[in-house]
Coordinates of C-alpha atoms and ligand atoms in Angstrom, one line a residue:
X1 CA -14.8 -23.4 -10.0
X2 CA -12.2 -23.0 -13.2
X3 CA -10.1 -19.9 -12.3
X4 CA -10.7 -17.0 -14.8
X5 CA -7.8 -17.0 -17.2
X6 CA -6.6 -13.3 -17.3
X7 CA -3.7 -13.6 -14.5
X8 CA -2.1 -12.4 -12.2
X9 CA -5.1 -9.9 -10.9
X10 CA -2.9 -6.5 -9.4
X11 CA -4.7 -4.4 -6.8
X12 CA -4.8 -1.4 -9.0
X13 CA -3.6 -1.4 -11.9
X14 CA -3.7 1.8 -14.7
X15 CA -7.2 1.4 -17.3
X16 CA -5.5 2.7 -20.3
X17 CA -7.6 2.3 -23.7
X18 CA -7.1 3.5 -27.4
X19 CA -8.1 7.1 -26.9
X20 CA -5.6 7.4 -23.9
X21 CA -2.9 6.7 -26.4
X22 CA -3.8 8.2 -29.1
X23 CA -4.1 11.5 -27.1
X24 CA -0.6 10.7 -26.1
X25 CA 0.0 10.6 -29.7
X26 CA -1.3 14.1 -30.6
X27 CA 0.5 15.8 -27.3
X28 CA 3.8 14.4 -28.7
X29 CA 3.1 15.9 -32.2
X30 CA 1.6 19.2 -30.9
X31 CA 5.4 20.3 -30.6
X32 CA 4.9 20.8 -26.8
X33 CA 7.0 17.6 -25.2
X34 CA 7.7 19.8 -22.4
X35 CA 6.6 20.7 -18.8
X36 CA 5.0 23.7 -20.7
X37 CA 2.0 24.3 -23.3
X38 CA -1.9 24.7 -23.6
X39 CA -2.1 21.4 -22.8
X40 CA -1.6 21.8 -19.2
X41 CA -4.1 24.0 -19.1
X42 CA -6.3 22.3 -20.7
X43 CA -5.8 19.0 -17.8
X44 CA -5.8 21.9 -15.3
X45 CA -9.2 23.0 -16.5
X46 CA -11.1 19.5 -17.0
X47 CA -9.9 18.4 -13.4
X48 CA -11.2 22.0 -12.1
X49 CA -14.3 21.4 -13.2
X50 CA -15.1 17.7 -12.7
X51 CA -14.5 18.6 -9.2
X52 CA -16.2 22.0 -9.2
X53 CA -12.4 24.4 -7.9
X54 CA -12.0 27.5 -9.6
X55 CA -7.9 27.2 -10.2
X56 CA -5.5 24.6 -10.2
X57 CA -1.8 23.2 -11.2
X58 CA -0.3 20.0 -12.6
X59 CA 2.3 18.8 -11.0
X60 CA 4.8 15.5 -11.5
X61 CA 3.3 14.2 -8.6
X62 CA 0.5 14.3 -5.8
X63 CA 3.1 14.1 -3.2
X64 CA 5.1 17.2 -4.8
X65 CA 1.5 18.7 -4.5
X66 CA 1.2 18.3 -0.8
X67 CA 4.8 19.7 -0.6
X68 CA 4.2 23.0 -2.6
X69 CA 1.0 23.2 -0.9
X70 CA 2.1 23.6 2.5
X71 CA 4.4 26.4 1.7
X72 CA 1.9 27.6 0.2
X73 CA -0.1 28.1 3.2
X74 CA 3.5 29.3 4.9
X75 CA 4.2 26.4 6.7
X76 CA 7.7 26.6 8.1
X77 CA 10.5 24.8 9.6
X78 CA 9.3 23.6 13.3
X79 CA 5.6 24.0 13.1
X80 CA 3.3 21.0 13.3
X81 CA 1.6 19.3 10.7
X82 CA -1.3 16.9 11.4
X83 CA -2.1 14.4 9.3
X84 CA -3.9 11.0 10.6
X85 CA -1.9 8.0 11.9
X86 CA -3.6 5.5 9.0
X87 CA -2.3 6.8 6.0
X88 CA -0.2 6.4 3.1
X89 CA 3.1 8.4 3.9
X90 CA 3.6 11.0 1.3
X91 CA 1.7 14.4 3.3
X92 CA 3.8 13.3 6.2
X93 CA 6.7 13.0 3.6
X94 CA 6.0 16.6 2.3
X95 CA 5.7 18.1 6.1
X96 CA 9.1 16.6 6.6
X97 CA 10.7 17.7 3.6
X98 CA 9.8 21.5 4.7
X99 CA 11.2 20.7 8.5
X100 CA 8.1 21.0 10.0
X101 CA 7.3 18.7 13.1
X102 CA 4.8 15.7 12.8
X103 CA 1.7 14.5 15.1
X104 CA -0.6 12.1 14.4
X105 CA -4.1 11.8 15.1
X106 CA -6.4 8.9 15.1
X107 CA -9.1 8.3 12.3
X108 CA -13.1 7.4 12.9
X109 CA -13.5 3.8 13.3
X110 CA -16.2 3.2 10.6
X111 CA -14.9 6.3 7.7
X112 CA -11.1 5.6 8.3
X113 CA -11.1 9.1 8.3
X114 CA -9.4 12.1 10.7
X115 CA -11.1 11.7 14.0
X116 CA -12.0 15.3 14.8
X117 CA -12.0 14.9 18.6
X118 CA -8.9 13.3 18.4
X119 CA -7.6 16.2 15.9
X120 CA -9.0 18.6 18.9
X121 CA -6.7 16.9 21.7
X122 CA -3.4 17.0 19.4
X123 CA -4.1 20.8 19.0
X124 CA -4.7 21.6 22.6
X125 CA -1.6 19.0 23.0
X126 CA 0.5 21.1 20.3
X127 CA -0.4 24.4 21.9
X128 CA -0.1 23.9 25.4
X129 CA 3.8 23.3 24.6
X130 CA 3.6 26.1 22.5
X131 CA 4.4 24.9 19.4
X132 CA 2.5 26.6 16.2
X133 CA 0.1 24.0 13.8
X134 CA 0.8 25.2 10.3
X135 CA -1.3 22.9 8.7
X136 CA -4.1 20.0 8.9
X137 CA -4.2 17.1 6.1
X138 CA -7.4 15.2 6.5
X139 CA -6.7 12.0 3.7
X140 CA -9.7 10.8 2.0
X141 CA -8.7 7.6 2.5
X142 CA -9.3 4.4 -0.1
X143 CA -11.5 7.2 -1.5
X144 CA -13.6 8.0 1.5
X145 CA -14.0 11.4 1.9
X146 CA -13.2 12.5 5.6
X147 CA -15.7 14.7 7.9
X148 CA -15.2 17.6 6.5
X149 CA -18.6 18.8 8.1
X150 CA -17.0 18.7 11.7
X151 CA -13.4 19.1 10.5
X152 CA -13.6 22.5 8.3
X153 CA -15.3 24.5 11.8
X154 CA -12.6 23.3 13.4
X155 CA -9.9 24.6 11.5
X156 CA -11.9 27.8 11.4
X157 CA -12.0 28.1 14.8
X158 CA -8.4 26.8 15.3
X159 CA -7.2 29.6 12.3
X160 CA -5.3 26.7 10.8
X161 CA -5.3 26.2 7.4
X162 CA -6.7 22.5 6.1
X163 CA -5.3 20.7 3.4
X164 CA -7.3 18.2 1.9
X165 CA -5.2 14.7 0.7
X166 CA -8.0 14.1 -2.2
X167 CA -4.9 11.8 -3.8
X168 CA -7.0 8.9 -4.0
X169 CA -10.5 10.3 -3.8
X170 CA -10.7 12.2 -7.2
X171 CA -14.5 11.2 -8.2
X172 CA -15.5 10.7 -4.5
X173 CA -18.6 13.0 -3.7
X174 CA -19.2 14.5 -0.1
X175 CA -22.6 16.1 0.7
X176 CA -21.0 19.5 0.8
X177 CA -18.7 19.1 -2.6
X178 CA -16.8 16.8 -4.6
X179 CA -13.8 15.3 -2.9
X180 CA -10.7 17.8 -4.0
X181 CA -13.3 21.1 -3.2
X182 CA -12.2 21.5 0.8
X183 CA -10.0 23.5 2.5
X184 CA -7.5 25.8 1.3
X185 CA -6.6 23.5 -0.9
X186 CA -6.4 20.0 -2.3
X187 CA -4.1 17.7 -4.0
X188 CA -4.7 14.7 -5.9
X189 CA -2.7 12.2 -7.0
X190 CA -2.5 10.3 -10.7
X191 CA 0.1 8.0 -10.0
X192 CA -0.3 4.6 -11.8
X193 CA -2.5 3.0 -9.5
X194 CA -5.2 5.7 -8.7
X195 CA -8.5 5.7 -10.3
X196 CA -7.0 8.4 -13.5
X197 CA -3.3 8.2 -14.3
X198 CA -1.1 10.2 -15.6
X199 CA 1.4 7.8 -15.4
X200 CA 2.7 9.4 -12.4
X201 CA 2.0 12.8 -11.8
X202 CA -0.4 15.2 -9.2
X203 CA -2.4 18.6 -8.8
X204 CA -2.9 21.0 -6.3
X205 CA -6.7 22.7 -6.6
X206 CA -7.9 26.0 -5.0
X207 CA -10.1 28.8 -5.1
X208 CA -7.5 31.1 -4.4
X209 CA -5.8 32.3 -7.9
X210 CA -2.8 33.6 -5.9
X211 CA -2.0 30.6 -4.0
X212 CA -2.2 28.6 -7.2
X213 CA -0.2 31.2 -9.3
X214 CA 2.4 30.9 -6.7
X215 CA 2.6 27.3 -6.6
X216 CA 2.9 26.7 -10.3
X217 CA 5.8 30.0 -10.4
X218 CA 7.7 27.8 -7.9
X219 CA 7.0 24.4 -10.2
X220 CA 9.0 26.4 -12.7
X221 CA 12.2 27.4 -11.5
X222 CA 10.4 30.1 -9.8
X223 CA 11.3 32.1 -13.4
X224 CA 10.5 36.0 -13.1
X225 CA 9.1 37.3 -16.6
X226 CA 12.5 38.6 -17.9
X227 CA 14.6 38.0 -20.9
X228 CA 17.2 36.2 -19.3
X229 CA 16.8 33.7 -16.1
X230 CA 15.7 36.0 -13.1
X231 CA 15.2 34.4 -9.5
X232 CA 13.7 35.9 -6.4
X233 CA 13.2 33.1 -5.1
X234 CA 14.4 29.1 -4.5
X235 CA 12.5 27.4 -7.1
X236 CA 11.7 23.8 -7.7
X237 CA 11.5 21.8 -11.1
X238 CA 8.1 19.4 -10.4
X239 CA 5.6 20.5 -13.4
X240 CA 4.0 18.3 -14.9
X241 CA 5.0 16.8 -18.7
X242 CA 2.6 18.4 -21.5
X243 CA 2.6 14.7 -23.0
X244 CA 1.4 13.7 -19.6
X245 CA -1.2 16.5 -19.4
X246 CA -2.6 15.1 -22.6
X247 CA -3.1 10.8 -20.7
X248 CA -4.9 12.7 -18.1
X249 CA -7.4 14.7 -19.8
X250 CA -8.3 11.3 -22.0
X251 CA -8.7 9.7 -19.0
X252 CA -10.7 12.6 -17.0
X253 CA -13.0 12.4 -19.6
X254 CA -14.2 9.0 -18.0
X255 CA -14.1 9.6 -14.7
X256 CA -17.7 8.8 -13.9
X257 CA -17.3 5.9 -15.8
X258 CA -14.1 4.6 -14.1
X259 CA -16.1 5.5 -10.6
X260 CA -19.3 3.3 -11.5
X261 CA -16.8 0.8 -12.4
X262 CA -15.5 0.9 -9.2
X263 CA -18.6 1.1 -7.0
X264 CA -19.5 -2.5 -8.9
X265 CA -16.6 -4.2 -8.2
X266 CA -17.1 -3.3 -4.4
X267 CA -20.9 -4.3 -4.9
X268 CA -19.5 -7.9 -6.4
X269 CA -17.7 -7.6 -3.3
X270 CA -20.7 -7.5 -1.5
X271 CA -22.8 -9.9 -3.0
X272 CA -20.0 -12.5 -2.9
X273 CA -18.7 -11.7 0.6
X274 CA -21.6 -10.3 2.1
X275 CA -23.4 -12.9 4.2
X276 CA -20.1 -13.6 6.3
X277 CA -20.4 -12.8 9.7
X278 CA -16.4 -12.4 10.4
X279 CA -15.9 -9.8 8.0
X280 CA -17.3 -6.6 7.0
X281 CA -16.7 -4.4 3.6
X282 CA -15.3 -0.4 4.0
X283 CA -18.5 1.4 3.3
X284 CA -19.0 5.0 2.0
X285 CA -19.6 7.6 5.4
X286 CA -23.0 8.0 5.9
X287 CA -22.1 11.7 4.4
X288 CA -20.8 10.4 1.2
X289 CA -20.8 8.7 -1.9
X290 CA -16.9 7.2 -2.0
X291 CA -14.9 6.0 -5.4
X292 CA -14.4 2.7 -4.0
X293 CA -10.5 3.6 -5.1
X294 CA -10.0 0.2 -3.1
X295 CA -12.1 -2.5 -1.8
X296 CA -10.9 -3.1 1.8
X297 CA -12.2 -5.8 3.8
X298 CA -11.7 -6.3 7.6
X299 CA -11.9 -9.7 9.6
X300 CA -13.2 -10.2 13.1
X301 CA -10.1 -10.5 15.0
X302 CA -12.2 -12.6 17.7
X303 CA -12.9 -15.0 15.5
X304 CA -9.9 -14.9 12.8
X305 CA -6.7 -13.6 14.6
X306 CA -4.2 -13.7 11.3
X307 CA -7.4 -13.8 8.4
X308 CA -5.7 -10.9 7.1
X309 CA -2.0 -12.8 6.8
X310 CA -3.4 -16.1 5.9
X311 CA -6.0 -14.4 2.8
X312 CA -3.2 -12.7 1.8
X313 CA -1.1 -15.1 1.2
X314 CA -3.7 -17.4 0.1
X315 CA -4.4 -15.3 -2.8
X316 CA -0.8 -14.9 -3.6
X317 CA -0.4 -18.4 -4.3
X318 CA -2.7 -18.1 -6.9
X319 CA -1.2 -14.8 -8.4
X320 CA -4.0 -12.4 -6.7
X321 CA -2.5 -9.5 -4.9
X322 CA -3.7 -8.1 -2.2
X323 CA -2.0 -5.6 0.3
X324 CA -2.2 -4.5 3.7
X325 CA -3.8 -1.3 4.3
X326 CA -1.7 1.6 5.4
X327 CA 1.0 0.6 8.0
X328 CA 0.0 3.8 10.7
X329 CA 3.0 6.6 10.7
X330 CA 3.3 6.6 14.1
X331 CA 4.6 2.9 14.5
X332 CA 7.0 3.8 10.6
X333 CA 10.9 3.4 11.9
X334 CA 11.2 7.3 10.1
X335 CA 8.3 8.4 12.7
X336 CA 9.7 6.7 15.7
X337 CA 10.1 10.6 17.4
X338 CA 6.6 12.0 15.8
X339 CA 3.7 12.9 18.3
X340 CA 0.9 10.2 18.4
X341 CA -1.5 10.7 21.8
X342 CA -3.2 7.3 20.6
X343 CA -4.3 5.8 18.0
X344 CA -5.7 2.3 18.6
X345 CA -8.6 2.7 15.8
X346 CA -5.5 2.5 13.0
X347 CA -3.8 0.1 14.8
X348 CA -6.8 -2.8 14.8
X349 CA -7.5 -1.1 11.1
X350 CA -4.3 -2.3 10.0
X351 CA -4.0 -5.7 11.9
X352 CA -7.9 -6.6 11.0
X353 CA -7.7 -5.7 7.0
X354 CA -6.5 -6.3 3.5
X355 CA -7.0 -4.4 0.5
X356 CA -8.8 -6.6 -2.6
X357 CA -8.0 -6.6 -6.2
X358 CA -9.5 -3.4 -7.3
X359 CA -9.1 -2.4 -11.0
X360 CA -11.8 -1.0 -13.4
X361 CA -11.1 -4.0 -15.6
X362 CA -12.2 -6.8 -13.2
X363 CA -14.9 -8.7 -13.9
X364 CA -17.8 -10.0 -11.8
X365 CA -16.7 -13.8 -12.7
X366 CA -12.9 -12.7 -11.1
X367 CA -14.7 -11.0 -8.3
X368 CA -16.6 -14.0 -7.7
X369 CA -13.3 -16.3 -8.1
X370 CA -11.1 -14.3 -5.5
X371 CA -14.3 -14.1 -2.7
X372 CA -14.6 -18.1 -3.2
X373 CA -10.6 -18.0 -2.0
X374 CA -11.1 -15.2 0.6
X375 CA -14.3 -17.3 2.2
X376 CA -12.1 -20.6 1.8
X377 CA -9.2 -19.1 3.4
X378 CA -11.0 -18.0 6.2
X379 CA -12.2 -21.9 6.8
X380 CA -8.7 -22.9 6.9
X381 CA -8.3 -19.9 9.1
X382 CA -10.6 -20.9 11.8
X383 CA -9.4 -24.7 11.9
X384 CA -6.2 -23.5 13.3
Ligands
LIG1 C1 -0.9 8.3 -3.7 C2 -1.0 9.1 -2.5 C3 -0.3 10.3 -2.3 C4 0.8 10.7 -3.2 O1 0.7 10.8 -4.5 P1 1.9 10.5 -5.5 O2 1.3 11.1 -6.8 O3 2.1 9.1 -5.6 O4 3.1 11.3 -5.1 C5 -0.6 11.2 -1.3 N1 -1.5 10.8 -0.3 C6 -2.2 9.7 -0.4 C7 -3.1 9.4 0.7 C8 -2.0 8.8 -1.5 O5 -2.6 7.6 -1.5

């Protein structure tokens, strides 16, 4: 079959149409290039209520919003944070960049998600030594909302306060809310390759006014209302640009559309990978409808030791890229010291898998192109 001609295919990259810049356009003119303006507000608002949170606050980026979040919920210097061993880095990032101590918990083998009974051993673990858990950070991960069912009674029962990672799960609906509508609050991320950009930026959502008023006082200099410059506290520079603001309310405004999108590109996925036995395709839960951020597939290691090596470079030869999913923390150089009881699930996750070329702009016919290299891969695979 005659490859496609639009090349190289990138694993995510940003959907940006007219509207998106002409939008930029108007926030430029509006006379608010700034981190300041009705414009944030009006971003704040449309991500609010595509998500269904009372309050929220744009910020340059979702890993600033993790940061901010966690002192918001007074995390401290030398309490724990947990946050799952198969992530991307950035809540474990924020934890450290407070001081506070890291463990990490398995995820579920089939959502990829925060393994609650694993999350209950690492507690028990954490307090038997007497240490303090400031905060949980569940990751919806590859858009997969995590258990919040079994993990939210936890954390209730615990009295720890749960931030959700929604970075890459805005869209993503769980049976009990939208992805981005748990915990204390929830961050998500529009860096260049989630499903909405703002070419690089984040927000932190809750139904708390206060927390939210506190985190966006902070974003600014932590300024007091006075004439001149008044500080009672350390502040940090990290809101959002208005001219940003104004890329991600364009874009917001087809969130169900860039979703669907999505969800077919995994169903191409399907149809053109499906009936092979040595892989299987990252499903939504059983409890939720995902955003298919990514399509991930995983190999039989029986059969196919190295598939996940040999696809991936495979499809690099022909200017496809795919990725490895999440390296776990625990086995990151920068974690070497970090608590992990065990955490085999992410381990076999990440030797077993490879994230697949994922934009809204694919096309069934590219879909169809990369699974013909994936399945002939494999063959080659199998000879060796
Ligand atoms: C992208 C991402 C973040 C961080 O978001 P940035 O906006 O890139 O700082 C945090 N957590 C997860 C799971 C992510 O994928």
């Amino acid at each position: 079959m005659k490859p496609p001609e639009r090349r190289p295919l990138l694993l995510s990259p940003p959907t940006i149409t007219e509207a998106d810049a002409e939008a930029v356009h108007e926030g430029l003119r509006g006379g608010w290039a700034a981190p300041a303006g009705p414009l944030l507000a009006e971003f704040e608002q449309s991500v609010a209520s595509a998500i269904g949170v009372a309050h929220a606050v744009a910020l340059t980026s979702g890993t600033a919003a993790l940061e901010l979040g966690l002192r918001a919920l007074n995390v401290t210097a030398g309490d724990w944070v947990i946050v799952p061993a198969l992530s991307f880095a950035a809540p474990a990032f924020a934890a450290a960049h407070i001081g506070a101590r890291l463990a990490f918990v398995d995820v579920d083998r089939d959502t990829w998600t925060m393994d609650s009974s694993a999350l209950v051993m690492t507690i028990r673990e954490i307090h038997a030594m007497g240490g303090r858990v400031g905060a949980i950070i569940p990751v919806d991960l590859y858009g997969n909302p995590a258990d919040y069912e079994k993990l939210l009674p936890l954390a209730q029962e615990f009295r720890i306060p749960l931030l959700e990672d929604a970075a890459e799960a805005l869209g993503a609906r769980h049976s009990l809310g939208m992805a981005g509508s748990f915990g204390a609050a929830a961050v998500i991320s529009f860096n260049g390759n989630k499903i909405v950009t703002t070419a690089g930026g984040g927000m932190l959502l809750s139904e708390d006014p206060q927390l939210i008023d506190r985190v966006r006082y902070w974003s600014q200099q932590s300024r007091t209302p006075a004439p001149w410059y008044e500080h009672e506290e350390i502040g940090y520079n990290l809101r959002l640009s208005s001219v940003l603001a104004s890329l991600g309310s364009s874009q917001v405004a087809r969130l169900d559309d860039l979703v669907e999108r999505r969800r077919s590109i995994r169903d191409w996925y399907r149809k053109y990978l499906g009936t092979e036995a040595s892989l299987s395709i990252l499903d939504d839960p059983t409890y939720a409808s995902g955003n298919a951020w990514l399509t991930v597939v995983r190999f039989d290691s029986r059969t196919h030791p190295d598939a996940a090596t040999c696809v991936r470079e495979c499809l690099s030869e022909q200017l496809v890229e795919s990725r490895p999913v999440f390296k776990p923390l625990h086995l990151q150089p920068v974690f070497e010291s970090s608590m992990c009881l065990a955490a085999r699930n992410s381990e076999a996750i990440f030797q077993e898998s490879l994230c697949l070329p994922s934009g809204a702009e694919l096309r069934e016919s590219d879909v169809e192109w990369i699974s013909d290299m994936v399945l002939s891969a494999l063959r080659d695979t199998r000879r060796t």
